[in-house]
Each structure stands twice: as structure tokens, then as C-alpha cells.
Amino acid sequence: MPVSWPRPEHPTDLATRTAGLAPTQIQVLEAAARSIRDGALAPAEQALGAMLAQAPEHPEVLRMLGILHTRGRQYDAAREALAQALQHWPDDPLALTDLGNAEQAAGDVETALAYWRRACALAPDYPMGWFNLGRNLQVLGFTESAVEALERACTLEPALLPAQVLLGDSLVHLGRFDEADRRYRAALALHPACGDAWRGLANMKTRPLSEADRAQLSTQLKRTDVAEPDRIAMGFALGKASEDQGRYEEAFAALSDANARQRRLAPWHAGGFHGFVESVVAAGAKLPPPPDPALGEEAIFIVGLPRSGSTLFEQILAAHPQVEGASELPDLGEVLVEESARRGQPFPQWVPSTGAQDWQRLGRRYLERTARWRRQRPRFTDKLPENWLYAGVLGAMLPGARIVDVRRDALEAGWSCFKQQFYRLPHFACTLTDIAAYVRDYEAAMDRWQTAAPARIRRQPYEALLADPEAEIRALLAFCGLPFDPACLDFHRAERAIRTPSAAQVRQPLSRDTARAERYGRLLDPLRLGLGRALAPR
């Protein structure tokens, strides 16, 4: 006879959620949850396996198993485990949320949103449910809806720090900078050393941080009880505040310390990356001709070094009535990761064994995952900068796609990277010499691919746009197969969510005064040397 488990009256009713389990079993379940959180999937799988042997139908154990399978990219198994949990607790908001997470990871965004919204409807007074919905809406690009959900979370629980910060981020993406400033400072009132709130304030690039902000950051950084992630984020913010106040040596010192701390978390290895790039270039040297040369003509990839103007060029294209600006999409990399898992080999080791039909299948998978960006307009941009690594194989996978390679003066772009905190680790931008090594690899690979396929890949200099905006915009639109539209000249007036650190900058007309590196003189000589530039005068 099936076991009947008491239904939790509230998502956080832990006593009911674990009813029927012995204290030692609860400890094992909590340990499994911590392992999943920390990415240690093997210990979590072992612990949950033992739990299932003792309580095979317990809904909380099944829910945790579903989370584990989602983290392990076993989406069918995740759906099955969570469906079993929901057979016992049909209206459990947590299980519905986790099922939504599994559907999103599998690429079914619409189903995921339905589950998340249902979870909020079932527990309308649960602030974490609204926060989860808002966070996912923000990630998926539904920024206005994200603001509504996050405002609901903050109303229910004003002290919910992550909701205040993420609401600030969402407001920035909509260009509502005064409101965003208030949300970040509300978060700082709760936690003066909140690195994410300081990061949000610093990322509004066009709004200087004040001398009072600089002093407050300096005070907080002297504390001994600050968590390392907060210390790193505040270090980057202190660098901006010092630059805003003309304290360039102090800015360089703050940014150097923050980058050194960031690098210690996960060092980036220039030699290993160089070898990877060479293997990618070699693997893509002999790809089969595509059976459908037009496949992917809906997509416009914008690639290059971060902080080179990719958001600006996306804003220009997104002002066109035929183009949706989708921002930095993970889908291309995710499709290749899925194929790597299917073949049991990492990219690009499996590339030589592929045929034309394999690449066509992968191209169609990418278009399937990104279909929602073509509901209102027929074309869309994907501006994840590091997609340059796949520019070669895109010739077989999405041969109809256009690739815009944005090039800004490497010294200025590299220095801008050093000033920006990147969260995906390891990252090349933590030392000036690593930045130079990355630039060399990126430019060499893209130069080779662009020479081989000039009709598919366009090198787009940032400085050329500043010198002659209309001529460059007309040429860019022609390359993308788009008719000229004067709205693209007034790109800063385009109303759309912009989900990058350039959200404030691209809402302004073009400015020719964007160079900053010369203010730092010889401090940037390691970057100049790595780029083969003349050193700064003494």
C-alpha cells in the first residue's frame, strides 16, 4: 500500500517536509543538499542512493534527486524524480520550482515559466518564490516581468538582500537608473559591505561614484569580517570610485588587488588556452560543406573582446525593425556541451568525426533553443563575446548566420577588461599579461577565419564607427542583409532591456571621448609590452 506523506502547509515547513525520516536520515539529506550546492555531485548521488534504498517514495528525497539530476544534465531523470515527488505533494511550490529549473536547463523555457508562475500562485506570500521567478525572468530576458516579481518579493520581505540587488540590476537594464540607485543603496543599508550592491552602482558606468562612496568603500574594506566575494566586488567598485575622483594610482592599486584576489579563486592559464585555441582552429580546418547554406540566416552573432563595443553594435542593430536584440545567450555553447556529453568527448576533439548532417542537426538545435527571440521580429542578435571561439565551426553549423567581429583599440579594451569584474571563472582579465595573451589568440584566430570567409564574418572597428557613424552603420546593415533604417542612427533612443555592464553607456549618443588608458601612463606597460606596443614615456 503506498505511503501517505503529510503535505507541507508552507514551502519552508521543514518539519513536515522531512516527516517520516529518522534524524540520521535527515542529516544525510542535508549533507546531500550541501554537496549539490557545492557542485560535489558524486557524494550527493551516493548519499541519495542510500536514502532511496530506505525511503524510496519520500517526496523530499525524490525532490533532492531531481535537483541532482538537473545539475548533472540528466533532464529526463530529473523530470521523472520530480514528477514522482509531485504525485505525493501535487501543489508543492518547491517541487514545481525545481521542475521549472529542470525544464529551463533542458531548453523548454515556456514550460519552465508555467511551473514557476504556478509555484507563486500556490504560495503568494512566499517571498523566495517571487524572487526565484524574478531571477529567472531576468536571466531569460523578460525584464519588465522580472521587475514586477522582484518588487513583490521586496514588498513581502524588505530585508531580502538578493531581491533588492537583483531588482536594482533589472531596473538598470531597463534604463531606470535613479530607481536602481535607490535599490542598491537600500541593500547597502541592510549590509554596507554587500559586494553585489557596490558592483551594481559601479556598473552604471556613466554615473560617477562620489567621494563619499569612495570613503565608505575604503572603510568597509578595512573590516576583517568581510567575505572574500564581497571584498573583491568592493575592490572593483573602489577602483571606479577612485578613477571618477581622478585618483589614478589609487584606482590602479585597488583594481590590481581585486583582480589578484579574483585570480586566486581560479587561475587562468594562458598556455593552456593557447593550446585550446590552436586545437579549435585545427579541428575546423576541414569541415563538410553545409547541405543548406541558408541555415541560420536569422542569427547575427556579435563577438570579440569584452568591453570592445559589442553592446553598442547590438543596440544599433536592435534599433532596426527587423532585429531583436537578445543580448548574451548561452545557447551556442550549451548545444556544443550537449553534443560533447552525447559523444563522450570534449569539444573540439569530436569535430573531425562529424558529417554535414551532424552540423545541420546542431544548427537546428540552436535555432530551436533561440526560437523565442524571433516571435516579434525575424532576425536576432546573439552577442556573447566569447562565441568568437566557434566562428570557424559556425560555417558548417549555421552557415547562413552573420558574424560581426567588434574590434576596439586593444590597449583601451584590455584596460577596460581589467577594470571590469567578470563572474565566470577562470577569466583572462585578472592580469595585464594574460589579457595581452588572450588578445593575441583571439585576433589570430579571427583574422584567419575572416580571411577564409569574408562574406560570413565582418571585422567592425569601434573607432571607425566614432569617425563616421552613418557610413559604418550602413555598411554593417548591408553586411547583415538588412535595408538601411534611420532608427539605427538614433540607436540610443531604442527602448529595450540591455543586460550588460554597458546598459547606461549605449543609452547615450556616441562619444569620441572614451579613451582612458593614457591616464595611467607606465602602469599599463605590461599590457603594452604584451600587445607589441611602444611603452609609455617616462
Coordinates of C-alpha atoms in Angstrom, one line a residue:
M1 CA 0.0 0.0 0.0
P2 CA 1.5 3.4 -1.0
V3 CA 2.8 5.5 1.9
S4 CA 0.9 8.7 2.5
W5 CA 3.1 11.7 3.4
P6 CA 1.7 14.8 5.1
R7 CA 1.6 17.8 2.8
P8 CA 3.6 20.8 3.9
E9 CA 1.4 23.8 4.8
H10 CA 4.2 26.2 3.7
P11 CA 7.3 25.7 1.5
T12 CA 9.6 26.3 4.4
D13 CA 7.8 23.8 6.8
L14 CA 10.9 21.7 7.2
A15 CA 9.5 19.5 9.9
T16 CA 6.7 18.3 7.6
R17 CA 9.0 18.1 4.6
T18 CA 11.2 15.6 6.4
A19 CA 8.4 13.8 8.4
G20 CA 8.9 10.1 8.3
L21 CA 12.7 10.3 8.2
A22 CA 14.9 9.4 11.1
P23 CA 17.2 12.1 12.5
T24 CA 20.2 10.4 10.9
Q25 CA 18.4 10.3 7.6
I26 CA 17.7 14.0 7.8
Q27 CA 21.4 14.6 8.4
V28 CA 22.3 12.6 5.3
L29 CA 19.7 14.5 3.2
E30 CA 21.1 17.9 4.4
A31 CA 24.6 16.7 3.6
A32 CA 23.4 15.7 0.1
A33 CA 21.8 19.2 -0.4
R34 CA 25.1 20.9 0.6
S35 CA 27.1 18.7 -1.8
I36 CA 24.7 19.6 -4.7
R37 CA 25.1 23.3 -3.8
D38 CA 28.9 23.0 -3.8
G39 CA 28.9 21.0 -7.1
A40 CA 30.1 17.8 -5.5
L41 CA 27.6 15.6 -7.4
A42 CA 29.3 12.2 -6.8
P43 CA 29.0 12.3 -2.9
A44 CA 25.4 13.6 -3.3
E45 CA 24.5 10.8 -5.6
Q46 CA 25.9 8.2 -3.2
A47 CA 24.1 9.7 -0.2
L48 CA 20.7 9.9 -2.1
G49 CA 21.2 6.4 -3.3
A50 CA 21.4 5.2 0.2
M51 CA 18.4 7.3 1.2
L52 CA 16.3 5.9 -1.7
A53 CA 17.0 2.4 -0.5
Q54 CA 15.5 3.2 2.8
A55 CA 12.7 5.6 1.8
P56 CA 12.1 5.1 -2.0
E57 CA 8.9 7.2 -2.1
H58 CA 9.7 10.0 0.2
P59 CA 8.8 13.2 -1.7
E60 CA 11.6 15.3 -0.3
V61 CA 14.2 12.7 -1.1
L62 CA 12.8 12.5 -4.6
R63 CA 12.8 16.3 -4.9
M64 CA 16.5 16.3 -4.0
L65 CA 17.2 13.6 -6.5
G66 CA 15.5 15.7 -9.2
I67 CA 17.8 18.6 -8.3
L68 CA 20.8 16.4 -8.5
H69 CA 19.8 15.1 -12.0
T70 CA 19.3 18.6 -13.2
R71 CA 22.7 19.6 -12.1
G72 CA 24.1 16.5 -13.8
R73 CA 22.3 17.4 -17.1
Q74 CA 20.1 14.3 -16.8
Y75 CA 16.9 16.1 -17.6
D76 CA 14.6 13.1 -18.3
A77 CA 15.7 11.5 -15.0
A78 CA 15.1 14.9 -13.2
R79 CA 11.6 15.2 -14.6
E80 CA 10.8 11.6 -13.6
A81 CA 12.0 12.1 -10.0
L82 CA 10.2 15.4 -9.6
A83 CA 7.0 14.1 -11.1
Q84 CA 7.1 11.2 -8.5
A85 CA 7.5 13.8 -5.7
L86 CA 4.6 15.8 -7.1
Q87 CA 2.4 12.6 -7.0
H88 CA 2.6 12.8 -3.2
W89 CA 2.6 16.6 -3.0
P90 CA 0.8 17.9 -6.1
D91 CA 0.8 21.5 -5.0
D92 CA 4.3 21.7 -3.6
P93 CA 5.8 25.1 -4.7
L94 CA 9.4 23.9 -4.2
A95 CA 9.0 20.8 -6.3
L96 CA 7.2 22.8 -9.0
T97 CA 10.1 25.4 -8.9
D98 CA 12.7 22.6 -9.2
L99 CA 10.7 21.1 -12.1
G100 CA 10.8 24.5 -13.8
N101 CA 14.5 24.6 -13.3
A102 CA 14.9 21.2 -15.0
E103 CA 12.7 22.3 -17.9
Q104 CA 14.7 25.5 -18.3
A105 CA 18.0 23.6 -18.3
A106 CA 16.6 21.3 -20.9
G107 CA 15.8 24.3 -23.1
D108 CA 12.0 24.4 -22.6
V109 CA 11.6 27.9 -21.3
E110 CA 7.8 28.2 -21.7
T111 CA 7.1 25.1 -19.6
A112 CA 9.6 26.3 -17.0
L113 CA 7.9 29.7 -16.7
A114 CA 4.5 27.9 -16.3
Y115 CA 5.8 25.9 -13.4
W116 CA 7.5 28.9 -11.7
R117 CA 4.3 31.0 -12.1
R118 CA 2.2 28.2 -10.7
A119 CA 4.5 27.9 -7.7
C120 CA 4.0 31.6 -6.9
A121 CA 0.2 31.3 -7.3
L122 CA 0.2 28.5 -4.8
A123 CA 2.3 30.4 -2.3
P124 CA 1.7 34.1 -2.9
D125 CA 3.1 35.1 0.4
Y126 CA 6.4 33.3 0.0
P127 CA 9.0 35.9 -1.0
M128 CA 11.6 33.4 -2.2
G129 CA 9.1 32.1 -4.8
W130 CA 8.7 35.5 -6.3
F131 CA 12.5 36.1 -6.1
N132 CA 13.1 32.8 -8.0
L133 CA 10.5 33.8 -10.6
G134 CA 12.0 37.3 -11.0
R135 CA 15.6 35.9 -11.1
N136 CA 14.7 33.5 -13.9
L137 CA 12.6 36.1 -15.8
Q138 CA 15.6 38.4 -15.7
V139 CA 18.0 35.7 -17.0
L140 CA 15.6 34.8 -19.8
G141 CA 15.3 38.4 -20.9
F142 CA 11.8 39.2 -19.6
T143 CA 13.0 42.2 -17.7
E144 CA 9.8 44.1 -17.2
S145 CA 8.0 41.0 -15.8
A146 CA 11.1 40.4 -13.7
V147 CA 10.8 43.8 -12.1
E148 CA 7.2 43.1 -11.1
A149 CA 8.1 39.8 -9.5
L150 CA 11.1 41.2 -7.7
E151 CA 9.1 44.2 -6.4
R152 CA 6.6 41.7 -5.0
A153 CA 9.4 39.8 -3.3
C154 CA 10.8 43.0 -1.8
T155 CA 7.4 44.1 -0.6
L156 CA 6.8 40.8 1.2
E157 CA 10.3 40.8 2.7
P158 CA 12.1 44.2 2.5
A159 CA 15.2 42.7 4.2
L160 CA 15.6 40.1 1.4
L161 CA 19.0 41.4 0.3
P162 CA 19.4 39.4 -3.0
A163 CA 16.0 40.6 -4.2
Q164 CA 16.9 44.2 -3.6
V165 CA 20.1 43.8 -5.6
L166 CA 18.6 41.9 -8.4
L167 CA 15.8 44.4 -8.6
G168 CA 18.4 47.1 -9.0
D169 CA 20.0 45.1 -11.8
S170 CA 16.7 44.7 -13.6
L171 CA 16.0 48.4 -13.3
V172 CA 19.4 49.2 -14.8
H173 CA 18.7 47.0 -17.7
L174 CA 15.5 49.0 -18.4
G175 CA 17.4 52.3 -18.1
R176 CA 15.6 53.3 -14.9
F177 CA 18.9 54.4 -13.2
D178 CA 17.6 56.6 -10.4
E179 CA 15.3 53.8 -9.2
A180 CA 18.2 51.3 -9.5
D181 CA 20.4 53.5 -7.4
R182 CA 17.8 53.6 -4.6
R183 CA 17.5 49.8 -4.6
Y184 CA 21.3 49.3 -4.4
R185 CA 21.6 51.8 -1.6
A186 CA 18.7 50.1 0.2
A187 CA 20.7 46.9 0.0
L188 CA 23.7 48.7 1.4
A189 CA 21.6 50.0 4.3
L190 CA 21.0 46.3 5.1
H191 CA 24.5 45.2 4.5
P192 CA 27.1 48.0 4.0
A193 CA 29.7 45.5 2.7
C194 CA 27.4 44.0 0.1
G195 CA 29.7 43.5 -2.9
D196 CA 26.8 42.9 -5.3
A197 CA 25.2 46.2 -4.5
W198 CA 28.5 48.1 -4.9
R199 CA 29.1 46.2 -8.1
G200 CA 25.7 47.4 -9.4
L201 CA 26.4 51.0 -8.6
A202 CA 29.8 50.8 -10.2
N203 CA 28.4 49.1 -13.4
M204 CA 26.3 52.2 -14.1
K205 CA 29.3 53.5 -16.0
T206 CA 28.0 56.9 -16.8
R207 CA 27.2 57.8 -13.2
P208 CA 30.3 58.7 -11.2
L209 CA 30.7 57.3 -7.7
S210 CA 31.1 60.1 -5.2
E211 CA 34.0 61.0 -2.8
A212 CA 31.6 59.8 0.0
D213 CA 31.2 56.5 -1.8
R214 CA 35.0 56.2 -2.1
A215 CA 35.4 56.9 1.6
Q216 CA 32.7 54.4 2.5
L217 CA 34.3 51.7 0.4
S218 CA 37.7 52.3 1.9
T219 CA 36.2 52.0 5.4
Q220 CA 34.3 48.8 4.6
L221 CA 37.5 47.2 3.1
K222 CA 39.3 47.7 6.3
R223 CA 37.0 45.4 8.1
T224 CA 38.3 41.9 8.9
D225 CA 34.9 40.2 8.7
V226 CA 34.2 40.8 5.0
A227 CA 33.6 37.8 2.9
E228 CA 36.1 37.4 0.0
P229 CA 33.5 37.7 -2.8
D230 CA 32.3 41.0 -1.2
R231 CA 35.8 42.2 -0.8
I232 CA 36.6 41.5 -4.5
A233 CA 33.5 43.3 -5.7
M234 CA 34.1 46.3 -3.5
G235 CA 37.7 46.4 -4.7
F236 CA 36.5 46.8 -8.3
A237 CA 34.0 49.5 -7.1
L238 CA 36.8 51.3 -5.3
G239 CA 38.8 51.3 -8.5
K240 CA 35.9 53.0 -10.3
A241 CA 35.3 55.5 -7.5
S242 CA 39.0 56.4 -7.4
E243 CA 39.1 56.9 -11.2
D244 CA 36.0 59.0 -11.0
Q245 CA 37.7 61.2 -8.5
G246 CA 40.9 61.4 -10.6
R247 CA 43.0 59.3 -8.2
Y248 CA 44.5 57.1 -10.9
E249 CA 47.3 55.4 -8.9
E250 CA 44.9 54.6 -6.1
A251 CA 42.5 53.2 -8.8
F252 CA 45.2 51.0 -10.3
A253 CA 46.2 49.7 -6.8
A254 CA 42.5 48.9 -5.9
L255 CA 41.9 47.1 -9.2
S256 CA 45.1 45.2 -9.0
D257 CA 44.3 43.9 -5.6
A258 CA 40.7 42.9 -6.6
N259 CA 42.0 41.1 -9.7
A260 CA 44.7 39.3 -7.7
R261 CA 42.1 38.1 -5.3
Q262 CA 39.8 37.0 -8.1
R263 CA 42.6 35.1 -9.8
R264 CA 43.4 33.2 -6.7
L265 CA 39.9 31.7 -6.7
A266 CA 40.6 30.1 -10.2
P267 CA 43.8 30.9 -12.1
W268 CA 43.6 31.3 -15.8
H269 CA 46.4 29.6 -17.8
A270 CA 47.5 31.4 -20.9
G271 CA 49.4 28.4 -22.2
G272 CA 46.6 26.0 -21.9
F273 CA 44.2 28.4 -23.5
H274 CA 46.6 28.9 -26.4
G275 CA 46.7 25.2 -26.9
F276 CA 42.9 25.0 -26.9
V277 CA 42.5 27.8 -29.5
E278 CA 45.0 26.0 -31.7
S279 CA 43.1 22.8 -31.4
V280 CA 39.8 24.6 -32.3
V281 CA 41.4 26.2 -35.3
A282 CA 42.9 22.9 -36.5
A283 CA 39.6 21.0 -35.9
G284 CA 37.7 23.4 -38.0
A285 CA 40.1 23.5 -40.9
K286 CA 38.3 20.8 -42.9
L287 CA 34.6 20.9 -42.2
P288 CA 32.0 19.4 -44.6
P289 CA 30.1 21.8 -46.9
P290 CA 26.6 22.5 -45.5
P291 CA 23.6 20.9 -47.2
D292 CA 21.6 24.1 -46.6
P293 CA 23.8 27.2 -46.9
A294 CA 21.0 29.4 -45.7
L295 CA 20.5 27.7 -42.4
G296 CA 20.8 30.2 -39.6
E297 CA 20.3 33.3 -41.6
E298 CA 18.1 34.6 -38.8
A299 CA 21.1 34.9 -36.5
I300 CA 23.6 37.7 -36.2
F301 CA 26.5 36.9 -33.8
I302 CA 28.4 39.8 -32.3
V303 CA 31.7 38.6 -30.9
G304 CA 35.1 40.0 -29.8
L305 CA 36.9 41.1 -26.7
P306 CA 34.7 42.1 -23.8
R307 CA 34.4 45.9 -23.4
S308 CA 35.0 46.5 -27.1
G309 CA 31.7 47.9 -28.0
S310 CA 29.7 44.7 -28.7
T311 CA 26.7 46.1 -26.7
L312 CA 26.8 49.3 -28.8
F313 CA 26.7 47.4 -32.1
E314 CA 23.9 45.2 -30.8
Q315 CA 22.0 48.4 -29.8
I316 CA 22.4 49.7 -33.3
L317 CA 21.1 46.5 -34.9
A318 CA 18.3 46.1 -32.3
A319 CA 17.0 49.6 -33.3
H320 CA 16.2 48.1 -36.7
P321 CA 12.6 47.0 -37.0
Q322 CA 13.6 43.5 -38.3
V323 CA 16.1 42.7 -35.4
E324 CA 15.5 41.6 -31.8
G325 CA 18.5 42.2 -29.5
A326 CA 18.8 39.0 -27.4
S327 CA 22.0 40.0 -25.6
E328 CA 24.4 37.4 -24.3
L329 CA 22.9 34.0 -25.0
P330 CA 24.4 30.8 -23.6
D331 CA 22.7 28.6 -26.2
L332 CA 25.5 28.1 -28.7
G333 CA 27.9 26.8 -26.1
E334 CA 25.2 24.7 -24.5
V335 CA 24.4 23.0 -27.8
L336 CA 28.1 22.0 -28.1
V337 CA 28.2 20.9 -24.5
E338 CA 25.2 18.7 -25.1
E339 CA 26.9 17.2 -28.2
S340 CA 30.1 16.6 -26.1
A341 CA 28.1 14.8 -23.5
R342 CA 26.4 12.7 -26.2
R343 CA 29.7 11.7 -27.7
G344 CA 31.7 11.3 -24.5
Q345 CA 34.4 13.7 -25.8
P346 CA 35.1 17.4 -25.1
F347 CA 34.9 20.0 -27.9
P348 CA 36.7 20.1 -30.2
Q349 CA 38.0 16.5 -30.1
W350 CA 34.9 15.1 -31.7
V351 CA 34.8 17.7 -34.6
P352 CA 36.9 15.6 -37.1
S353 CA 34.4 12.7 -36.8
T354 CA 31.3 14.9 -37.7
G355 CA 29.5 15.0 -41.0
A356 CA 27.3 17.6 -42.7
Q357 CA 24.1 16.1 -41.2
D358 CA 25.6 16.3 -37.7
W359 CA 26.3 20.0 -38.1
Q360 CA 22.9 20.6 -39.6
R361 CA 21.3 18.9 -36.6
L362 CA 23.3 21.1 -34.2
G363 CA 22.4 24.2 -36.1
R364 CA 18.7 23.3 -35.9
R365 CA 19.0 22.6 -32.2
Y366 CA 20.5 26.1 -31.7
L367 CA 17.6 27.7 -33.7
E368 CA 15.1 25.6 -31.6
R369 CA 16.6 26.9 -28.4
T370 CA 16.5 30.5 -29.5
A371 CA 13.1 30.5 -31.3
R372 CA 11.5 32.8 -28.7
W373 CA 13.8 35.6 -29.8
R374 CA 12.1 35.6 -33.3
R375 CA 8.5 35.9 -32.2
Q376 CA 8.2 39.6 -32.8
R377 CA 11.0 40.1 -35.4
P378 CA 12.5 37.7 -37.9
R379 CA 16.2 38.3 -37.1
F380 CA 18.0 38.4 -33.7
T381 CA 21.4 39.1 -32.3
D382 CA 23.5 36.9 -30.0
K383 CA 26.3 38.9 -28.6
L384 CA 28.1 36.6 -26.2
P385 CA 31.7 37.9 -26.8
E386 CA 33.5 34.5 -26.4
N387 CA 31.4 33.0 -29.2
W388 CA 34.4 34.0 -31.4
L389 CA 35.8 30.6 -30.5
Y390 CA 33.1 29.0 -32.6
A391 CA 33.3 31.3 -35.6
G392 CA 35.0 28.6 -37.6
V393 CA 32.6 25.7 -36.9
L394 CA 29.6 28.1 -37.4
G395 CA 30.4 27.9 -41.1
A396 CA 29.1 24.3 -41.0
M397 CA 26.6 24.6 -38.2
L398 CA 24.8 27.8 -39.1
P399 CA 26.3 28.8 -42.5
G400 CA 23.7 31.5 -43.1
A401 CA 24.5 33.4 -39.9
R402 CA 26.5 36.6 -40.0
I403 CA 29.3 37.2 -37.5
V404 CA 30.3 40.7 -36.5
D405 CA 33.8 40.8 -35.0
V406 CA 34.0 44.0 -33.0
R407 CA 37.5 45.5 -32.7
R408 CA 38.4 48.3 -30.3
D409 CA 41.9 49.6 -29.7
A410 CA 43.4 46.6 -27.8
L411 CA 45.0 48.8 -25.2
E412 CA 41.8 50.6 -24.3
A413 CA 39.7 47.4 -24.5
G414 CA 42.2 45.4 -22.5
W415 CA 42.4 48.0 -19.8
S416 CA 38.6 48.2 -19.7
C417 CA 38.5 44.5 -19.1
F418 CA 41.0 44.8 -16.2
K419 CA 38.6 47.3 -14.6
Q420 CA 35.5 45.0 -15.0
Q421 CA 34.7 42.2 -12.6
F422 CA 33.8 39.0 -14.6
Y423 CA 32.0 36.3 -12.7
R424 CA 32.7 33.3 -15.0
L425 CA 36.0 31.9 -13.7
P426 CA 38.7 31.3 -14.5
H427 CA 38.9 34.5 -16.5
F428 CA 41.7 36.0 -18.6
A429 CA 41.2 39.6 -17.4
C430 CA 42.9 39.3 -14.0
T431 CA 46.4 40.3 -15.1
L432 CA 47.6 42.6 -17.8
T433 CA 49.9 40.0 -19.3
D434 CA 47.0 37.4 -19.5
I435 CA 44.9 40.0 -21.2
A436 CA 47.6 40.5 -23.9
A437 CA 47.9 36.7 -24.4
Y438 CA 44.1 36.4 -24.8
V439 CA 44.0 39.2 -27.3
R440 CA 46.8 37.7 -29.4
D441 CA 45.0 34.3 -29.6
Y442 CA 41.6 35.9 -30.3
E443 CA 42.9 38.2 -33.1
A444 CA 45.0 35.5 -34.8
A445 CA 42.1 33.0 -34.9
M446 CA 39.5 35.6 -36.1
D447 CA 41.9 37.0 -38.7
R448 CA 42.3 33.5 -40.1
W449 CA 38.6 32.8 -40.2
Q450 CA 37.6 36.2 -41.6
T451 CA 40.2 35.9 -44.4
A452 CA 38.7 32.5 -45.3
A453 CA 35.1 33.6 -45.1
P454 CA 34.7 37.4 -45.6
A455 CA 31.1 37.1 -46.7
R456 CA 30.2 35.5 -43.4
I457 CA 32.5 37.4 -41.0
R458 CA 32.9 41.2 -40.8
R459 CA 35.6 42.9 -38.9
Q460 CA 34.0 46.0 -37.3
P461 CA 36.3 48.6 -35.9
Y462 CA 34.9 50.6 -33.0
E463 CA 36.9 53.7 -33.8
A464 CA 35.6 53.7 -37.4
L465 CA 32.1 54.0 -36.0
L466 CA 33.1 57.0 -34.0
A467 CA 34.8 58.6 -37.0
D468 CA 31.9 58.1 -39.5
P469 CA 28.8 56.7 -37.8
E470 CA 26.4 56.7 -40.8
A471 CA 28.8 55.1 -43.2
E472 CA 29.7 52.4 -40.8
I473 CA 26.1 51.7 -39.8
R474 CA 25.1 51.5 -43.5
A475 CA 27.9 49.1 -44.2
L476 CA 27.0 46.9 -41.2
L477 CA 23.4 46.7 -42.1
A478 CA 24.3 45.8 -45.7
F479 CA 26.6 43.0 -44.4
C480 CA 23.7 41.6 -42.4
G481 CA 21.4 41.7 -45.3
L482 CA 19.2 44.4 -43.8
P483 CA 17.9 47.5 -45.5
F484 CA 19.0 50.8 -44.1
D485 CA 16.7 52.3 -41.5
P486 CA 17.3 55.7 -39.9
A487 CA 16.3 54.4 -36.5
C488 CA 19.7 52.7 -36.4
L489 CA 21.3 56.2 -36.3
D490 CA 19.3 57.1 -33.2
F491 CA 20.1 53.8 -31.5
H492 CA 20.3 55.4 -28.1
R493 CA 16.6 56.0 -28.3
A494 CA 15.7 52.3 -28.7
E495 CA 13.6 51.1 -25.9
R496 CA 14.7 47.6 -24.9
A497 CA 16.3 45.8 -21.9
I498 CA 20.1 45.8 -22.1
R499 CA 21.6 43.1 -19.8
T500 CA 25.3 44.0 -19.8
P501 CA 27.5 46.5 -17.9
S502 CA 27.2 48.8 -20.9
A503 CA 23.5 49.4 -20.3
A504 CA 24.0 53.1 -19.3
Q505 CA 26.6 53.9 -21.9
V506 CA 24.6 52.8 -25.0
R507 CA 21.6 54.8 -24.0
Q508 CA 23.6 57.9 -24.8
P509 CA 24.7 59.4 -28.2
L510 CA 28.1 58.4 -29.4
S511 CA 31.0 60.0 -27.6
R512 CA 34.5 60.2 -29.0
D513 CA 36.0 60.7 -25.5
T514 CA 36.2 57.1 -24.5
A515 CA 39.9 56.6 -24.2
R516 CA 41.1 56.2 -20.6
A517 CA 44.4 54.2 -20.8
E518 CA 46.7 57.2 -21.3
R519 CA 45.8 58.5 -17.8
Y520 CA 47.6 55.5 -16.2
G521 CA 50.9 56.0 -18.0
R522 CA 53.6 53.4 -17.3
L523 CA 51.3 51.4 -15.0
L524 CA 49.9 49.8 -18.2
D525 CA 53.3 48.9 -19.7
P526 CA 52.9 45.2 -19.1
L527 CA 49.8 45.3 -21.3
R528 CA 51.6 47.5 -23.9
L529 CA 54.5 45.1 -24.0
G530 CA 52.3 42.1 -24.5
L531 CA 50.5 43.8 -27.3
G532 CA 53.7 44.8 -29.0
R533 CA 53.1 48.5 -28.4
A534 CA 55.6 51.2 -27.6
L535 CA 56.0 51.7 -23.8
A536 CA 54.7 54.9 -22.2
P537 CA 57.2 57.8 -22.0
R538 CA 59.0 58.2 -18.7

